[in-house]
mmCIF file with all atom_site columns, C-alpha atoms and ligand atoms in Angstrom:
data_model
loop_
_atom_site.group_PDB
_atom_site.id
_atom_site.type_symbol
_atom_site.label_atom_id
_atom_site.label_alt_id
_atom_site.label_comp_id
_atom_site.label_asym_id
_atom_site.label_entity_id
_atom_site.label_seq_id
_atom_site.pdbx_PDB_ins_code
_atom_site.Cartn_x
_atom_site.Cartn_y
_atom_site.Cartn_z
_atom_site.occupancy
_atom_site.B_iso_or_equiv
_atom_site.pdbx_formal_charge
_atom_site.auth_seq_id
_atom_site.auth_comp_id
_atom_site.auth_asym_id
_atom_site.auth_atom_id
_atom_site.pdbx_PDB_model_num
ATOM   1   C  CA  . MET J 1 1   ? 0.652   113.431 79.098  1.00 48.00 ? 1   MET J CA  1
ATOM   2   C  CA  . THR J 1 2   ? 3.259   111.700 76.975  1.00 51.00 ? 2   THR J CA  1
ATOM   3   C  CA  . ASN J 1 3   ? 4.097   112.210 73.276  1.00 62.00 ? 3   ASN J CA  1
ATOM   4   C  CA  . GLY J 1 4   ? 3.090   115.876 73.445  1.00 66.00 ? 4   GLY J CA  1
ATOM   5   C  CA  . VAL J 1 5   ? -0.588  114.921 73.118  1.00 72.00 ? 5   VAL J CA  1
ATOM   6   C  CA  . LYS J 1 6   ? -2.793  116.887 75.482  1.00 77.00 ? 6   LYS J CA  1
ATOM   7   C  CA  . ASP J 1 7   ? -5.412  115.192 77.579  1.00 79.00 ? 7   ASP J CA  1
ATOM   8   C  CA  . PRO J 1 8   ? -8.900  116.219 76.432  1.00 95.00 ? 8   PRO J CA  1
ATOM   9   C  CA  . VAL J 1 9   ? -10.786 118.415 78.862  1.00 97.00 ? 9   VAL J CA  1
ATOM   10  C  CA  . ILE J 1 10  ? -14.451 117.699 79.466  1.00 98.00 ? 10  ILE J CA  1
ATOM   11  C  CA  . GLU J 1 11  ? -17.027 120.005 81.023  1.00 98.00 ? 11  GLU J CA  1
ATOM   12  C  CA  . THR J 1 12  ? -18.448 118.126 83.961  1.00 98.00 ? 12  THR J CA  1
ATOM   13  C  CA  . THR J 1 13  ? -21.155 118.985 86.478  1.00 98.00 ? 13  THR J CA  1
ATOM   14  C  CA  . LEU J 1 14  ? -21.454 117.101 89.723  1.00 98.00 ? 14  LEU J CA  1
ATOM   15  C  CA  . THR J 1 15  ? -22.913 117.792 93.124  1.00 98.00 ? 15  THR J CA  1
ATOM   16  C  CA  . VAL J 1 16  ? -20.294 117.736 95.841  1.00 98.00 ? 16  VAL J CA  1
ATOM   17  C  CA  . ASN J 1 17  ? -21.491 117.765 99.429  1.00 98.00 ? 17  ASN J CA  1
ATOM   18  C  CA  . GLY J 1 18  ? -24.778 119.286 98.286  1.00 98.00 ? 18  GLY J CA  1
ATOM   19  C  CA  . THR J 1 19  ? -23.309 121.999 96.063  1.00 98.00 ? 19  THR J CA  1
ATOM   20  C  CA  . ALA J 1 20  ? -23.389 121.850 92.269  1.00 98.00 ? 20  ALA J CA  1
ATOM   21  C  CA  . VAL J 1 21  ? -19.932 122.193 90.759  1.00 98.00 ? 21  VAL J CA  1
ATOM   22  C  CA  . THR J 1 22  ? -19.108 122.648 87.068  1.00 98.00 ? 22  THR J CA  1
ATOM   23  C  CA  . ARG J 1 23  ? -15.523 122.416 85.893  1.00 98.00 ? 23  ARG J CA  1
ATOM   24  C  CA  . ARG J 1 24  ? -13.572 121.599 82.781  1.00 98.00 ? 24  ARG J CA  1
ATOM   25  C  CA  . ILE J 1 25  ? -11.779 118.458 83.904  1.00 98.00 ? 25  ILE J CA  1
ATOM   26  C  CA  . PRO J 1 26  ? -8.930  116.573 82.242  1.00 97.00 ? 26  PRO J CA  1
ATOM   27  C  CA  . ALA J 1 27  ? -10.376 113.296 81.021  1.00 97.00 ? 27  ALA J CA  1
ATOM   28  C  CA  . ARG J 1 28  ? -7.834  111.216 82.887  1.00 96.00 ? 28  ARG J CA  1
ATOM   29  C  CA  . GLN J 1 29  ? -7.959  112.990 86.236  1.00 98.00 ? 29  GLN J CA  1
ATOM   30  C  CA  . HIS J 1 30  ? -9.114  110.719 89.034  1.00 98.00 ? 30  HIS J CA  1
ATOM   31  C  CA  . LEU J 1 31  ? -11.993 111.739 91.235  1.00 98.00 ? 31  LEU J CA  1
ATOM   32  C  CA  . ILE J 1 32  ? -9.864  111.846 94.379  1.00 98.00 ? 32  ILE J CA  1
ATOM   33  C  CA  . ASP J 1 33  ? -7.345  114.174 92.736  1.00 98.00 ? 33  ASP J CA  1
ATOM   34  C  CA  . PHE J 1 34  ? -10.118 116.440 91.490  1.00 98.00 ? 34  PHE J CA  1
ATOM   35  C  CA  . LEU J 1 35  ? -11.651 116.630 94.954  1.00 98.00 ? 35  LEU J CA  1
ATOM   36  C  CA  . ARG J 1 36  ? -8.345  117.291 96.670  1.00 98.00 ? 36  ARG J CA  1
ATOM   37  C  CA  . GLU J 1 37  ? -6.560  119.494 94.165  1.00 98.00 ? 37  GLU J CA  1
ATOM   38  C  CA  . GLU J 1 38  ? -9.383  121.354 92.432  1.00 98.00 ? 38  GLU J CA  1
ATOM   39  C  CA  . LEU J 1 39  ? -11.893 121.648 95.272  1.00 98.00 ? 39  LEU J CA  1
ATOM   40  C  CA  . GLY J 1 40  ? -9.491  121.598 98.220  1.00 98.00 ? 40  GLY J CA  1
ATOM   41  C  CA  . LEU J 1 41  ? -11.330 118.723 99.887  1.00 98.00 ? 41  LEU J CA  1
ATOM   42  C  CA  . THR J 1 42  ? -8.246  117.112 101.356 1.00 98.00 ? 42  THR J CA  1
ATOM   43  C  CA  . GLY J 1 43  ? -9.978  115.079 104.056 1.00 98.00 ? 43  GLY J CA  1
ATOM   44  C  CA  . SER J 1 44  ? -9.966  112.023 101.822 1.00 98.00 ? 44  SER J CA  1
ATOM   45  C  CA  . HIS J 1 45  ? -6.437  110.771 101.371 1.00 98.00 ? 45  HIS J CA  1
ATOM   46  C  CA  . THR J 1 46  ? -4.418  109.119 98.651  1.00 97.00 ? 46  THR J CA  1
ATOM   47  C  CA  . ALA J 1 47  ? -1.937  106.389 99.384  1.00 97.00 ? 47  ALA J CA  1
ATOM   48  C  CA  . CYS J 1 48  ? -1.735  103.300 97.166  1.00 97.00 ? 48  CYS J CA  1
ATOM   49  C  CA  . GLU J 1 49  ? -3.638  104.859 94.242  1.00 97.00 ? 49  GLU J CA  1
ATOM   50  C  CA  . HIS J 1 50  ? -4.410  101.311 93.134  1.00 96.00 ? 50  HIS J CA  1
ATOM   51  C  CA  . GLY J 1 51  ? -7.703  100.617 94.870  1.00 97.00 ? 51  GLY J CA  1
ATOM   52  C  CA  . VAL J 1 52  ? -6.133  98.632  97.671  1.00 97.00 ? 52  VAL J CA  1
ATOM   53  C  CA  . CYS J 1 53  ? -5.951  100.708 100.856 1.00 98.00 ? 53  CYS J CA  1
ATOM   54  C  CA  . GLY J 1 54  ? -9.302  102.520 101.068 1.00 98.00 ? 54  GLY J CA  1
ATOM   55  C  CA  . ALA J 1 55  ? -7.781  105.845 102.123 1.00 98.00 ? 55  ALA J CA  1
ATOM   56  C  CA  . CYS J 1 56  ? -9.546  107.580 99.238  1.00 98.00 ? 56  CYS J CA  1
ATOM   57  C  CA  . THR J 1 57  ? -13.060 106.290 100.010 1.00 98.00 ? 57  THR J CA  1
ATOM   58  C  CA  . VAL J 1 58  ? -15.859 108.699 99.060  1.00 98.00 ? 58  VAL J CA  1
ATOM   59  C  CA  . ARG J 1 59  ? -19.534 108.215 98.333  1.00 98.00 ? 59  ARG J CA  1
ATOM   60  C  CA  . VAL J 1 60  ? -21.024 108.501 94.850  1.00 98.00 ? 60  VAL J CA  1
ATOM   61  C  CA  . ASP J 1 61  ? -24.802 108.302 94.581  1.00 98.00 ? 61  ASP J CA  1
ATOM   62  C  CA  . ASP J 1 62  ? -24.898 106.832 98.084  1.00 97.00 ? 62  ASP J CA  1
ATOM   63  C  CA  . ARG J 1 63  ? -22.412 104.050 97.363  1.00 98.00 ? 63  ARG J CA  1
ATOM   64  C  CA  . ILE J 1 64  ? -18.847 104.092 98.624  1.00 98.00 ? 64  ILE J CA  1
ATOM   65  C  CA  . VAL J 1 65  ? -16.208 104.028 95.919  1.00 98.00 ? 65  VAL J CA  1
ATOM   66  C  CA  . ARG J 1 66  ? -12.445 104.252 95.641  1.00 98.00 ? 66  ARG J CA  1
ATOM   67  C  CA  . GLY J 1 67  ? -11.772 107.810 94.531  1.00 98.00 ? 67  GLY J CA  1
ATOM   68  C  CA  . CYS J 1 68  ? -8.477  106.681 93.014  1.00 98.00 ? 68  CYS J CA  1
ATOM   69  C  CA  . LEU J 1 69  ? -10.185 104.220 90.679  1.00 98.00 ? 69  LEU J CA  1
ATOM   70  C  CA  . MET J 1 70  ? -12.899 106.510 89.321  1.00 98.00 ? 70  MET J CA  1
ATOM   71  C  CA  . LEU J 1 71  ? -12.330 109.284 86.846  1.00 98.00 ? 71  LEU J CA  1
ATOM   72  C  CA  . ALA J 1 72  ? -13.699 112.653 87.848  1.00 98.00 ? 72  ALA J CA  1
ATOM   73  C  CA  . VAL J 1 73  ? -15.570 112.971 84.557  1.00 98.00 ? 73  VAL J CA  1
ATOM   74  C  CA  . GLN J 1 74  ? -17.425 109.750 85.389  1.00 98.00 ? 74  GLN J CA  1
ATOM   75  C  CA  . ALA J 1 75  ? -19.077 111.671 88.219  1.00 98.00 ? 75  ALA J CA  1
ATOM   76  C  CA  . ASP J 1 76  ? -20.898 113.899 85.732  1.00 98.00 ? 76  ASP J CA  1
ATOM   77  C  CA  . GLY J 1 77  ? -24.502 114.307 86.853  1.00 98.00 ? 77  GLY J CA  1
ATOM   78  C  CA  . ARG J 1 78  ? -23.879 112.393 90.049  1.00 98.00 ? 78  ARG J CA  1
ATOM   79  C  CA  . LYS J 1 79  ? -23.844 113.150 93.761  1.00 98.00 ? 79  LYS J CA  1
ATOM   80  C  CA  . VAL J 1 80  ? -20.507 112.951 95.528  1.00 98.00 ? 80  VAL J CA  1
ATOM   81  C  CA  . ASP J 1 81  ? -20.138 113.082 99.290  1.00 98.00 ? 81  ASP J CA  1
ATOM   82  C  CA  . THR J 1 82  ? -16.829 113.360 101.079 1.00 98.00 ? 82  THR J CA  1
ATOM   83  C  CA  . ILE J 1 83  ? -15.763 113.088 104.671 1.00 98.00 ? 83  ILE J CA  1
ATOM   84  C  CA  . GLU J 1 84  ? -16.115 116.880 104.949 1.00 98.00 ? 84  GLU J CA  1
ATOM   85  C  CA  . GLY J 1 85  ? -19.763 116.792 103.907 1.00 98.00 ? 85  GLY J CA  1
ATOM   86  C  CA  . LEU J 1 86  ? -20.717 113.900 106.165 1.00 98.00 ? 86  LEU J CA  1
ATOM   87  C  CA  . SER J 1 87  ? -18.845 115.434 109.054 1.00 98.00 ? 87  SER J CA  1
ATOM   88  C  CA  . ASP J 1 88  ? -20.396 118.895 108.638 1.00 98.00 ? 88  ASP J CA  1
ATOM   89  C  CA  . SER J 1 89  ? -23.900 117.457 108.362 1.00 98.00 ? 89  SER J CA  1
ATOM   90  C  CA  . GLY J 1 90  ? -23.514 115.525 111.611 1.00 98.00 ? 90  GLY J CA  1
ATOM   91  C  CA  . GLU J 1 91  ? -24.132 112.229 109.862 1.00 97.00 ? 91  GLU J CA  1
ATOM   92  C  CA  . LEU J 1 92  ? -20.938 110.784 111.317 1.00 98.00 ? 92  LEU J CA  1
ATOM   93  C  CA  . ALA J 1 93  ? -21.210 112.321 114.765 1.00 98.00 ? 93  ALA J CA  1
ATOM   94  C  CA  . ASP J 1 94  ? -21.767 109.091 116.695 1.00 97.00 ? 94  ASP J CA  1
ATOM   95  C  CA  . LEU J 1 95  ? -19.103 107.210 114.755 1.00 98.00 ? 95  LEU J CA  1
ATOM   96  C  CA  . GLN J 1 96  ? -16.619 110.028 115.291 1.00 98.00 ? 96  GLN J CA  1
ATOM   97  C  CA  . GLU J 1 97  ? -17.404 110.074 118.990 1.00 98.00 ? 97  GLU J CA  1
ATOM   98  C  CA  . ALA J 1 98  ? -17.034 106.296 119.226 1.00 98.00 ? 98  ALA J CA  1
ATOM   99  C  CA  . PHE J 1 99  ? -13.701 106.326 117.368 1.00 98.00 ? 99  PHE J CA  1
ATOM   100 C  CA  . HIS J 1 100 ? -12.457 108.973 119.777 1.00 98.00 ? 100 HIS J CA  1
ATOM   101 C  CA  . ARG J 1 101 ? -13.716 107.213 122.891 1.00 98.00 ? 101 ARG J CA  1
ATOM   102 C  CA  . ARG J 1 102 ? -12.414 103.811 121.804 1.00 98.00 ? 102 ARG J CA  1
ATOM   103 C  CA  . ASN J 1 103 ? -9.024  105.128 120.665 1.00 97.00 ? 103 ASN J CA  1
ATOM   104 C  CA  . ALA J 1 104 ? -9.773  103.819 117.190 1.00 98.00 ? 104 ALA J CA  1
ATOM   105 C  CA  . LEU J 1 105 ? -7.232  106.102 115.554 1.00 97.00 ? 105 LEU J CA  1
ATOM   106 C  CA  . GLN J 1 106 ? -3.616  106.940 116.078 1.00 97.00 ? 106 GLN J CA  1
ATOM   107 C  CA  . CYS J 1 107 ? -2.019  108.797 113.165 1.00 98.00 ? 107 CYS J CA  1
ATOM   108 C  CA  . GLY J 1 108 ? -5.481  109.282 111.669 1.00 97.00 ? 108 GLY J CA  1
ATOM   109 C  CA  . PHE J 1 109 ? -4.423  108.760 108.069 1.00 98.00 ? 109 PHE J CA  1
ATOM   110 C  CA  . CYS J 1 110 ? -6.871  105.931 107.462 1.00 98.00 ? 110 CYS J CA  1
ATOM   111 C  CA  . THR J 1 111 ? -9.643  107.455 109.552 1.00 98.00 ? 111 THR J CA  1
ATOM   112 C  CA  . PRO J 1 112 ? -11.616 109.399 106.914 1.00 98.00 ? 112 PRO J CA  1
ATOM   113 C  CA  . GLY J 1 113 ? -11.852 106.364 104.658 1.00 98.00 ? 113 GLY J CA  1
ATOM   114 C  CA  . MET J 1 114 ? -12.538 104.114 107.604 1.00 98.00 ? 114 MET J CA  1
ATOM   115 C  CA  . LEU J 1 115 ? -15.401 106.344 108.770 1.00 98.00 ? 115 LEU J CA  1
ATOM   116 C  CA  . MET J 1 116 ? -16.908 106.428 105.276 1.00 98.00 ? 116 MET J CA  1
ATOM   117 C  CA  . ALA J 1 117 ? -16.795 102.621 105.093 1.00 98.00 ? 117 ALA J CA  1
ATOM   118 C  CA  . ALA J 1 118 ? -18.134 102.263 108.631 1.00 98.00 ? 118 ALA J CA  1
ATOM   119 C  CA  . GLN J 1 119 ? -21.055 104.559 107.929 1.00 98.00 ? 119 GLN J CA  1
ATOM   120 C  CA  . ASP J 1 120 ? -21.844 102.548 104.817 1.00 98.00 ? 120 ASP J CA  1
ATOM   121 C  CA  . LEU J 1 121 ? -22.026 99.414  106.955 1.00 98.00 ? 121 LEU J CA  1
ATOM   122 C  CA  . VAL J 1 122 ? -24.133 101.063 109.635 1.00 96.00 ? 122 VAL J CA  1
ATOM   123 C  CA  . ILE J 1 123 ? -26.640 102.180 106.990 1.00 96.00 ? 123 ILE J CA  1
ATOM   124 C  CA  . ARG J 1 124 ? -26.747 98.980  104.955 1.00 96.00 ? 124 ARG J CA  1
ATOM   125 C  CA  . CYS J 1 125 ? -26.302 96.362  107.612 1.00 96.00 ? 125 CYS J CA  1
ATOM   126 C  CA  . PRO J 1 126 ? -27.614 97.663  110.945 1.00 95.00 ? 126 PRO J CA  1
ATOM   127 C  CA  . ASN J 1 127 ? -27.603 94.190  112.479 1.00 96.00 ? 127 ASN J CA  1
ATOM   128 C  CA  . ALA J 1 128 ? -24.021 93.415  111.547 1.00 97.00 ? 128 ALA J CA  1
ATOM   129 C  CA  . ALA J 1 129 ? -22.026 91.255  113.919 1.00 97.00 ? 129 ALA J CA  1
ATOM   130 C  CA  . ARG J 1 130 ? -18.320 91.680  114.613 1.00 97.00 ? 130 ARG J CA  1
ATOM   131 C  CA  . GLU J 1 131 ? -17.270 89.374  111.812 1.00 97.00 ? 131 GLU J CA  1
ATOM   132 C  CA  . GLN J 1 132 ? -19.337 91.374  109.346 1.00 98.00 ? 132 GLN J CA  1
ATOM   133 C  CA  . ILE J 1 133 ? -17.777 94.581  110.618 1.00 98.00 ? 133 ILE J CA  1
ATOM   134 C  CA  . ARG J 1 134 ? -14.332 93.107  110.031 1.00 98.00 ? 134 ARG J CA  1
ATOM   135 C  CA  . GLU J 1 135 ? -15.330 91.882  106.600 1.00 98.00 ? 135 GLU J CA  1
ATOM   136 C  CA  . HIS J 1 136 ? -16.814 95.223  105.578 1.00 98.00 ? 136 HIS J CA  1
ATOM   137 C  CA  . LEU J 1 137 ? -13.773 97.172  106.736 1.00 98.00 ? 137 LEU J CA  1
ATOM   138 C  CA  . SER J 1 138 ? -11.284 94.687  105.309 1.00 97.00 ? 138 SER J CA  1
ATOM   139 C  CA  . GLY J 1 139 ? -10.696 96.898  102.295 1.00 96.00 ? 139 GLY J CA  1
ATOM   140 C  CA  . ASN J 1 140 ? -9.565  99.789  104.478 1.00 98.00 ? 140 ASN J CA  1
ATOM   141 C  CA  . TYR J 1 141 ? -6.013  99.457  105.726 1.00 98.00 ? 141 TYR J CA  1
ATOM   142 C  CA  . CYS J 1 142 ? -4.783  100.809 109.033 1.00 98.00 ? 142 CYS J CA  1
ATOM   143 C  CA  . ARG J 1 143 ? -1.112  100.625 109.907 1.00 96.00 ? 143 ARG J CA  1
ATOM   144 C  CA  . CYS J 1 144 ? -1.491  101.758 113.503 1.00 97.00 ? 144 CYS J CA  1
ATOM   145 C  CA  . THR J 1 145 ? -4.382  100.371 115.487 1.00 96.00 ? 145 THR J CA  1
ATOM   146 C  CA  . GLY J 1 146 ? -4.511  96.640  114.859 1.00 95.00 ? 146 GLY J CA  1
ATOM   147 C  CA  . TYR J 1 147 ? -8.201  97.121  113.969 1.00 97.00 ? 147 TYR J CA  1
ATOM   148 C  CA  . GLN J 1 148 ? -9.600  95.862  117.290 1.00 97.00 ? 148 GLN J CA  1
ATOM   149 C  CA  . ALA J 1 149 ? -10.483 99.335  118.556 1.00 98.00 ? 149 ALA J CA  1
ATOM   150 C  CA  . ILE J 1 150 ? -12.000 100.256 115.211 1.00 98.00 ? 150 ILE J CA  1
ATOM   151 C  CA  . VAL J 1 151 ? -14.267 97.222  115.287 1.00 98.00 ? 151 VAL J CA  1
ATOM   152 C  CA  . ASP J 1 152 ? -15.156 98.035  118.902 1.00 98.00 ? 152 ASP J CA  1
ATOM   153 C  CA  . ALA J 1 153 ? -16.134 101.581 117.915 1.00 98.00 ? 153 ALA J CA  1
ATOM   154 C  CA  . VAL J 1 154 ? -18.292 100.492 114.996 1.00 98.00 ? 154 VAL J CA  1
ATOM   155 C  CA  . GLU J 1 155 ? -19.935 97.806  117.107 1.00 97.00 ? 155 GLU J CA  1
ATOM   156 C  CA  . ASP J 1 156 ? -20.759 100.420 119.768 1.00 97.00 ? 156 ASP J CA  1
ATOM   157 C  CA  . VAL J 1 157 ? -22.521 102.548 117.171 1.00 97.00 ? 157 VAL J CA  1
ATOM   158 C  CA  . LEU J 1 158 ? -24.433 99.617  115.702 1.00 97.00 ? 158 LEU J CA  1
ATOM   159 C  CA  . LEU J 1 159 ? -25.633 98.620  119.161 1.00 96.00 ? 159 LEU J CA  1
ATOM   160 C  CA  . ALA J 1 160 ? -26.495 102.192 120.094 1.00 95.00 ? 160 ALA J CA  1
ATOM   161 C  CA  . ARG J 1 161 ? -28.511 102.727 116.946 1.00 92.00 ? 161 ARG J CA  1
ATOM   162 C  CA  . ARG J 1 162 ? -30.377 99.544  117.802 1.00 88.00 ? 162 ARG J CA  1
ATOM   163 C  CA  . GLY J 1 163 ? -30.975 100.956 121.270 1.00 86.00 ? 163 GLY J CA  1
ATOM   164 C  CA  . LYS J 1 164 ? -28.857 98.335  123.019 1.00 70.00 ? 164 LYS J CA  1
ATOM   165 C  CA  . SER J 1 165 ? -25.993 100.246 124.552 1.00 61.00 ? 165 SER J CA  1
ATOM   166 C  CA  . ALA J 1 166 ? -25.109 103.455 126.238 1.00 47.00 ? 166 ALA J CA  1
ATOM   167 C  CA  . ILE J 1 167 ? -23.260 105.682 123.777 1.00 54.00 ? 167 ILE J CA  1
HETATM 168 S  S1  . LIG Q 2 .   ? -5.526  105.463 97.448  1.00 65.41 ? 1   LIG Q S1  1
HETATM 169 FE FE1 . LIG Q 2 .   ? -7.371  104.628 96.655  1.00 65.41 ? 1   LIG Q FE1 1
HETATM 170 S  S2  . LIG Q 2 .   ? -7.504  102.649 97.484  1.00 65.41 ? 1   LIG Q S2  1
HETATM 171 FE FE2 . LIG Q 2 .   ? -5.555  103.385 98.140  1.00 65.41 ? 1   LIG Q FE2 1
HETATM 172 S  S1  . LIG Q 2 .   ? -4.660  105.308 112.548 1.00 65.41 ? 2   LIG Q S1  1
HETATM 173 FE FE1 . LIG Q 2 .   ? -2.773  105.378 111.426 1.00 65.41 ? 2   LIG Q FE1 1
HETATM 174 S  S2  . LIG Q 2 .   ? -3.231  104.269 109.613 1.00 65.41 ? 2   LIG Q S2  1
HETATM 175 FE FE2 . LIG Q 2 .   ? -4.988  103.994 110.832 1.00 65.41 ? 2   LIG Q FE2 1
#
């Protein structure tokens, strides 16, 4: 904080991966920093911190959001799910398997955010075609894969959930 003025701290209660959490949170702390630094949930990454790359994607009340664009105190009373929660619950199991089988990750930095965005598509748009997959994932940057394998993996899961392929 500049000018010697301290950031106000606000008591905030949110549910993170099914567990209620109450903390006194600096008013200007971003949700992704709270999750990573205060709760140790480092699966979601930070990169651009400007809402561009998608590395920080988490779910708030069942909608994906950029954790770097939302203040942690704005999550008061809300449900937050991270890659850790979705992974532990098995919700992402088929997507994770498809990413692995299709070589849809290399360094893996983008992968948590990519999986969160992919799961959002699979839930909301189960009949999505390849172009819709590309469109939906266009806000998640990957520097390694060229995206083709990622789209292949998501398409596999969409087809499998529709009972049309052999995952
Ligand atoms: S770190 Fe949030 S969008 Fe890039
Ligand atoms: S696998 Fe390296 S950024 Fe996507």
